[in-house]
Amino acid sequence: MMASSDTVIGNARIVLAEDVIEQGWIAVADGRIAEVGEGRPPDRSQDAGGDLIMPGLIELHTDHLEAHYIPRPKVFWDPTAAVVSYDGQLATSGITTVLDSLRVWREEGAGEVDGRAGVLAEAIAAAREANLLRADHFLHLRCEIPMPSVVEEAKELVGRPDVRLMSLMDHTPGQRQFRDEGKLRDYYRGKGGGRTDAELDVLFEKRFAYQKAYAADNLRAIAALAQQYGVPLASHDDTTEENVADAVRHRVSVAEFPTTMEAARGLHQVGIAILMGAPNVVRGGSHSGNIAAVDLAREGLLNILSSDYIPSSLLMGALQLPQRVPAIDLASAVRTVTKAPAEAVGLSDRGEIAIGKRADLIRVHMARDLPVVRCVWREGQRVA
């Protein structure tokens, strides 16, 4: 006999961690999954109309908050209002847990680089305290290791209880993501107002000097901070065998956006989870001209997807994986945006539909191969 429940959802395709129930039901009690069954649901259930019921999506790396906070060059929106707007977009994209990626560095003469990490961290906390958020928010500190002040800025934030991930980044021209320096020039030209080649020459020379002067010491210091506070560490844009060796040396557990097959294979061999961008899957390739996420998936080298700069891409990318890589079934694809990212940052209470787990759920309707999020529940409460 079914236990007393707050919510019962029936007539659904239920995506479990390892399988899919083609017609089943799920019961929620006290914010947790109470029961999961096949066939006809108990009386008084909500009819899902045959839609997918999936765990809420878990996002480890999204830069999208900055688009709400700085919607135009040099235009700074009210930070708490920006957080609430951004949170609403995440929730309606099916994301119920998010690590907000904050840029923890400043660079003189490059105003768009200063993501105001401290301001946004406080705004997220204020919105959470006021019960304004639909998703569960944590912090991901993105640390640009060549920058002179990055260690001190990271120290100001790393002790916060909501910090769940730190990443080691180095966007010095001519390496990693931007081995083709021309791609980086195109990126800056495309930003508001653009920059001349002469201005970029000055900026790039300064970055070369920063890397030579600060990167090695800052890398060691940021890795030590992560270990001191027990925060998982991510590498970023690994390209070479040397990058992989550095990731191993610094106890990295997640590799974000490796740019070559060589690096991805090396990371996989040492047990480091590989995260790629969902926009890369949806677009069919990298916007920077690097390795395609689908190529890694075909080699069994893809563990986690991230929406990066487009929240809706997370669900789209996951559901497109089985179409693009026949060896990946629906349950495996959904794990890349639910259970795998949860495990990577120690969130063991969520990420799958299983008895006792948090009832973070989404109902997804497929409309001409386009996934549409119809309902979102966080801990059993409807939030979208």
C-alpha positions as CSV (number, residue, x, y, z in Angstrom):
1,M,0.0,0.0,0.0
2,M,1.3,3.4,-0.9
3,A,2.5,5.7,1.9
4,S,0.8,9.0,2.6
5,S,2.2,11.4,0.1
6,D,2.2,15.1,-0.7
7,T,2.2,14.7,-4.5
8,V,1.7,11.8,-6.9
9,I,2.5,12.2,-10.5
10,G,1.3,9.5,-12.9
11,N,1.1,8.6,-16.6
12,A,4.8,9.6,-17.1
13,R,8.0,8.3,-18.6
14,I,10.2,8.3,-15.6
15,V,14.0,8.6,-16.1
16,L,15.9,6.7,-13.5
17,A,19.6,6.6,-13.1
18,E,20.0,3.4,-15.1
19,D,16.7,2.8,-16.8
20,V,13.5,4.4,-18.0
21,I,10.0,3.4,-16.8
22,E,7.9,3.9,-20.0
23,Q,4.7,4.3,-18.1
24,G,4.9,4.9,-14.4
25,W,4.2,7.1,-11.4
26,I,6.2,8.7,-8.6
27,A,5.1,9.7,-5.1
28,V,6.6,12.6,-3.1
29,A,6.4,13.0,0.7
30,D,8.1,15.6,2.9
31,G,10.2,16.9,0.0
32,R,11.7,13.4,-0.8
33,I,10.9,10.6,-3.3
34,A,8.7,8.2,-1.4
35,E,7.8,5.6,-4.0
36,V,8.2,4.9,-7.7
37,G,6.0,2.5,-9.5
38,E,5.1,1.1,-12.9
39,G,1.7,1.0,-14.6
40,R,-1.5,2.6,-13.3
41,P,-0.9,5.2,-10.6
42,P,-2.8,5.5,-7.3
43,D,-5.9,7.5,-7.2
44,R,-5.8,11.3,-7.2
45,S,-2.5,11.5,-9.0
46,Q,-1.5,14.4,-11.3
47,D,-1.6,13.2,-15.0
48,A,1.7,13.9,-16.7
49,G,0.2,13.2,-20.1
50,G,3.0,10.8,-21.1
51,D,5.7,13.5,-20.6
52,L,9.2,12.8,-19.2
53,I,9.7,13.1,-15.5
54,M,13.4,13.6,-14.8
55,P,15.5,14.7,-11.9
56,G,16.0,18.4,-11.7
57,L,19.1,19.4,-13.7
58,I,22.4,20.2,-11.9
59,E,24.6,22.9,-13.3
60,L,28.3,23.2,-12.3
61,H,29.5,26.1,-14.6
62,T,27.2,28.9,-15.8
63,D,28.5,32.3,-16.7
64,H,25.0,33.6,-17.4
65,L,24.5,35.6,-14.2
66,E,26.8,38.2,-15.5
67,A,24.5,38.8,-18.5
68,H,21.8,39.8,-16.1
69,Y,24.0,41.9,-13.9
70,I,25.9,43.7,-16.7
71,P,23.3,43.6,-19.6
72,R,25.2,46.2,-21.6
73,P,28.8,47.4,-21.4
74,K,29.3,49.5,-18.2
75,V,25.6,49.1,-17.3
76,F,25.3,47.5,-13.8
77,W,21.9,46.3,-12.8
78,D,20.7,46.0,-9.2
79,P,22.6,42.8,-8.2
80,T,19.8,41.1,-6.2
81,A,17.3,41.9,-9.0
82,A,19.8,40.4,-11.5
83,V,20.1,37.2,-9.4
84,V,16.3,36.8,-9.2
85,S,15.9,37.3,-12.9
86,Y,18.7,34.9,-13.7
87,D,17.3,32.3,-11.2
88,G,13.9,32.4,-12.9
89,Q,15.5,31.6,-16.2
90,L,17.4,28.7,-14.7
91,A,14.3,27.2,-13.1
92,T,12.3,27.4,-16.3
93,S,15.1,25.7,-18.1
94,G,14.8,22.8,-15.7
95,I,17.8,23.6,-13.5
96,T,17.1,23.0,-9.8
97,T,20.6,23.2,-8.5
98,V,23.3,25.6,-9.8
99,L,26.8,26.5,-9.0
100,D,27.0,30.2,-10.0
101,S,30.4,30.8,-11.7
102,L,31.9,34.0,-10.3
103,R,35.0,35.5,-11.9
104,V,37.5,35.9,-9.0
105,W,39.9,38.4,-10.5
106,R,40.4,41.9,-11.7
107,E,42.5,43.3,-14.5
108,E,43.4,46.9,-14.9
109,G,42.2,48.3,-18.3
110,A,39.8,45.3,-18.9
111,G,36.6,46.3,-17.1
112,E,34.5,43.5,-18.5
113,V,36.8,41.0,-16.7
114,D,35.8,42.2,-13.3
115,G,32.7,40.1,-12.6
116,R,32.2,41.7,-9.1
117,A,32.4,38.3,-7.5
118,G,32.0,39.7,-3.9
119,V,29.0,41.8,-4.9
120,L,27.2,38.9,-6.6
121,A,28.0,36.4,-3.8
122,E,26.3,38.8,-1.4
123,A,23.4,39.3,-3.7
124,I,22.9,35.5,-4.0
125,A,23.0,35.2,-0.3
126,A,20.5,38.1,0.2
127,A,18.1,36.5,-2.3
128,R,18.4,33.2,-0.7
129,E,17.8,34.6,2.8
130,A,14.7,36.4,1.5
131,N,13.3,33.2,0.0
132,L,13.3,34.7,-3.5
133,L,15.1,31.8,-5.3
134,R,13.5,28.9,-7.1
135,A,16.7,26.9,-7.6
136,D,19.3,25.9,-5.0
137,H,22.3,28.1,-5.4
138,F,26.0,27.4,-4.6
139,L,29.2,29.1,-5.7
140,H,31.9,28.2,-8.2
141,L,35.0,30.4,-7.9
142,R,36.7,30.8,-11.3
143,C,40.3,31.7,-10.6
144,E,42.4,33.2,-13.4
145,I,45.8,32.2,-12.1
146,P,48.0,34.7,-13.9
147,M,46.2,37.7,-12.4
148,P,48.2,39.4,-9.6
149,S,45.3,39.7,-7.1
150,V,43.5,36.4,-7.7
151,V,44.8,34.7,-4.5
152,E,43.8,37.5,-2.2
153,E,40.4,37.7,-3.8
154,A,39.8,34.0,-3.6
155,K,40.7,34.1,0.1
156,E,37.9,36.6,0.6
157,L,35.3,34.1,-0.7
158,V,36.6,30.5,-0.2
159,G,35.4,30.2,3.4
160,R,31.8,30.8,2.5
161,P,29.7,27.7,3.2
162,D,28.1,27.8,-0.2
163,V,31.4,27.4,-2.2
164,R,31.3,24.0,-3.8
165,L,33.9,24.3,-6.6
166,M,37.0,26.2,-7.6
167,S,38.6,26.2,-11.0
168,L,42.1,26.9,-12.3
169,M,41.9,29.0,-15.4
170,D,44.5,30.6,-17.7
171,H,43.3,32.5,-20.7
172,T,46.7,33.8,-21.8
173,P,46.7,34.2,-25.6
174,G,48.1,31.4,-27.7
175,Q,47.3,28.5,-25.4
176,R,44.5,26.3,-24.1
177,Q,41.1,27.6,-25.3
178,F,42.7,30.2,-27.4
179,R,45.7,28.5,-29.0
180,D,44.6,30.3,-32.1
181,E,45.2,33.9,-31.0
182,G,43.0,35.1,-33.8
183,K,40.0,33.5,-32.1
184,L,40.7,35.5,-29.0
185,R,41.0,38.7,-31.0
186,D,37.7,37.9,-32.7
187,Y,36.1,37.4,-29.2
188,Y,37.2,40.8,-28.0
189,R,36.2,42.5,-31.2
190,G,32.8,41.1,-30.7
191,K,32.3,42.4,-27.2
192,G,30.5,45.7,-26.7
193,G,32.3,48.4,-28.7
194,G,35.1,46.1,-29.7
195,R,38.8,46.9,-29.5
196,T,41.4,47.8,-32.1
197,D,44.4,45.5,-32.9
198,A,46.7,48.1,-31.3
199,E,44.7,48.0,-28.0
200,L,44.7,44.2,-28.1
201,D,48.4,44.1,-28.7
202,V,48.9,46.1,-25.4
203,L,46.4,43.9,-23.5
204,F,48.0,40.6,-24.7
205,E,51.5,41.7,-23.9
206,K,50.4,42.5,-20.4
207,R,48.8,39.1,-20.1
208,F,52.0,37.4,-21.2
209,A,53.9,39.3,-18.5
210,Y,51.3,38.4,-15.9
211,Q,51.6,34.8,-16.7
212,K,55.4,34.8,-16.5
213,A,55.4,36.7,-13.2
214,Y,52.5,35.2,-11.3
215,A,51.0,32.0,-12.8
216,A,53.2,29.4,-11.2
217,D,52.9,30.7,-7.6
218,N,49.2,31.5,-7.9
219,L,48.5,28.0,-9.2
220,R,50.1,26.4,-6.2
221,A,48.3,28.9,-3.8
222,I,44.8,28.4,-5.3
223,A,45.2,24.6,-5.2
224,A,46.4,24.8,-1.6
225,L,43.3,26.9,-0.7
226,A,41.0,24.3,-2.3
227,Q,42.6,21.5,-0.3
228,Q,42.6,23.6,2.9
229,Y,38.8,24.2,2.7
230,G,37.9,20.8,1.2
231,V,36.5,22.4,-2.0
232,P,36.7,20.2,-5.2
233,L,39.0,21.6,-7.8
234,A,38.5,21.9,-11.5
235,S,41.0,22.4,-14.3
236,H,40.0,24.4,-17.4
237,D,40.7,24.0,-21.1
238,D,43.4,21.3,-20.7
239,T,45.2,20.9,-24.0
240,T,48.5,19.0,-23.6
241,E,50.0,16.1,-21.6
242,E,51.6,18.7,-19.4
243,N,48.2,20.2,-18.6
244,V,47.0,16.8,-17.6
245,A,50.0,16.2,-15.4
246,D,49.4,19.6,-13.7
247,A,45.7,18.5,-13.1
248,V,46.9,15.3,-11.4
249,R,49.5,17.1,-9.4
250,H,47.0,19.6,-8.0
251,R,44.3,16.9,-7.2
252,V,41.8,18.1,-9.8
253,S,38.6,16.1,-9.8
254,V,36.8,17.8,-12.7
255,A,38.2,18.9,-16.1
256,E,36.2,21.6,-17.7
257,F,36.2,21.9,-21.5
258,P,39.4,20.0,-22.5
259,T,40.3,21.2,-26.0
260,T,42.0,18.2,-27.5
261,M,41.3,14.4,-27.7
262,E,44.9,13.9,-26.4
263,A,44.1,15.8,-23.2
264,A,40.6,14.2,-22.8
265,R,42.1,10.7,-23.0
266,G,44.8,11.5,-20.5
267,L,42.3,12.9,-18.0
268,H,40.0,9.9,-18.4
269,Q,42.8,7.5,-17.8
270,V,43.5,9.0,-14.4
271,G,39.9,9.1,-13.4
272,I,39.2,12.9,-13.7
273,A,35.6,13.6,-14.7
274,I,35.3,15.5,-18.0
275,L,32.8,18.3,-18.3
276,M,31.9,19.8,-21.7
277,G,29.5,22.5,-22.9
278,A,26.0,21.6,-23.8
279,P,26.0,24.5,-26.5
280,N,28.9,22.5,-28.1
281,V,26.5,19.5,-28.4
282,V,23.6,21.6,-29.7
283,R,25.7,23.6,-32.2
284,G,27.6,20.5,-33.3
285,G,31.0,21.9,-32.3
286,S,33.1,24.3,-30.3
287,H,32.7,28.1,-30.9
288,S,36.4,28.4,-30.3
289,G,37.3,25.8,-32.9
290,N,38.4,23.1,-30.3
291,I,37.2,19.5,-29.9
292,A,33.5,18.7,-30.4
293,A,31.7,17.3,-27.3
294,V,30.0,14.7,-29.4
295,D,33.4,13.3,-30.5
296,L,34.4,12.9,-26.8
297,A,31.0,11.2,-26.2
298,R,31.6,8.7,-29.0
299,E,34.9,7.8,-27.3
300,G,33.3,7.4,-23.9
301,L,35.1,10.4,-22.6
302,L,32.1,12.7,-21.6
303,N,30.9,12.6,-18.0
304,I,29.1,16.0,-17.4
305,L,27.4,18.6,-19.5
306,S,27.2,22.3,-18.5
307,S,25.0,25.0,-20.0
308,D,27.9,27.5,-19.8
309,Y,26.3,30.6,-21.4
310,I,22.9,29.3,-22.4
311,P,20.7,27.8,-19.6
312,S,18.2,26.1,-21.9
313,S,21.1,24.3,-23.7
314,L,21.6,21.9,-20.7
315,L,18.3,20.0,-21.3
316,M,18.6,20.3,-25.1
317,G,22.1,19.0,-25.2
318,A,21.4,16.0,-22.9
319,L,18.4,14.9,-24.8
320,Q,20.2,15.2,-28.1
321,L,23.1,13.0,-27.0
322,P,21.2,9.7,-27.8
323,Q,20.4,10.9,-31.3
324,R,24.0,11.9,-32.0
325,V,25.7,9.0,-30.2
326,P,23.6,5.8,-30.5
327,A,25.6,4.0,-27.8
328,I,24.3,6.5,-25.3
329,D,20.7,5.7,-24.1
330,L,18.3,8.2,-22.5
331,A,19.2,7.3,-18.9
332,S,22.9,7.7,-19.6
333,A,22.4,11.0,-21.3
334,V,20.3,12.4,-18.4
335,R,23.0,11.3,-15.9
336,T,25.4,13.8,-17.5
337,V,23.2,16.7,-16.2
338,T,21.9,15.1,-13.0
339,K,23.7,12.4,-11.1
340,A,27.2,12.9,-12.5
341,P,27.5,16.6,-11.6
342,A,25.9,16.0,-8.2
343,E,28.5,13.4,-7.4
344,A,31.3,15.6,-8.7
345,V,30.7,18.2,-6.0
346,G,29.5,16.0,-3.2
347,L,25.7,16.6,-3.4
348,S,24.7,13.0,-2.6
349,D,21.1,13.9,-1.7
350,R,20.0,14.7,-5.2
351,G,20.6,14.0,-8.9
352,E,18.4,10.8,-9.4
353,I,14.9,9.6,-8.9
354,A,15.4,7.1,-6.1
355,I,13.6,6.6,-2.8
356,G,14.9,9.0,-0.1
357,K,16.5,11.4,-2.5
358,R,15.3,15.0,-2.8
359,A,12.2,15.5,-4.9
360,D,13.9,17.9,-7.3
361,L,11.9,17.0,-10.4
362,I,11.1,18.4,-13.9
363,R,8.3,17.5,-16.3
364,V,9.5,17.7,-19.9
365,H,7.2,17.7,-23.0
366,M,8.8,17.0,-26.3
367,A,7.5,19.3,-29.1
368,R,8.9,18.5,-32.5
369,D,12.2,17.3,-30.9
370,L,12.3,20.5,-28.8
371,P,12.2,19.8,-25.0
372,V,9.8,22.1,-23.2
373,V,9.9,22.3,-19.4
374,R,6.3,22.3,-18.2
375,C,6.7,21.9,-14.4
376,V,9.5,22.1,-11.9
377,W,9.5,20.9,-8.3
378,R,12.2,21.6,-5.7
379,E,12.0,19.4,-2.7
380,G,8.5,18.5,-3.7
381,Q,7.3,22.1,-4.0
382,R,6.2,23.5,-7.4
383,V,8.5,26.4,-8.3
384,A,7.8,26.7,-12.0
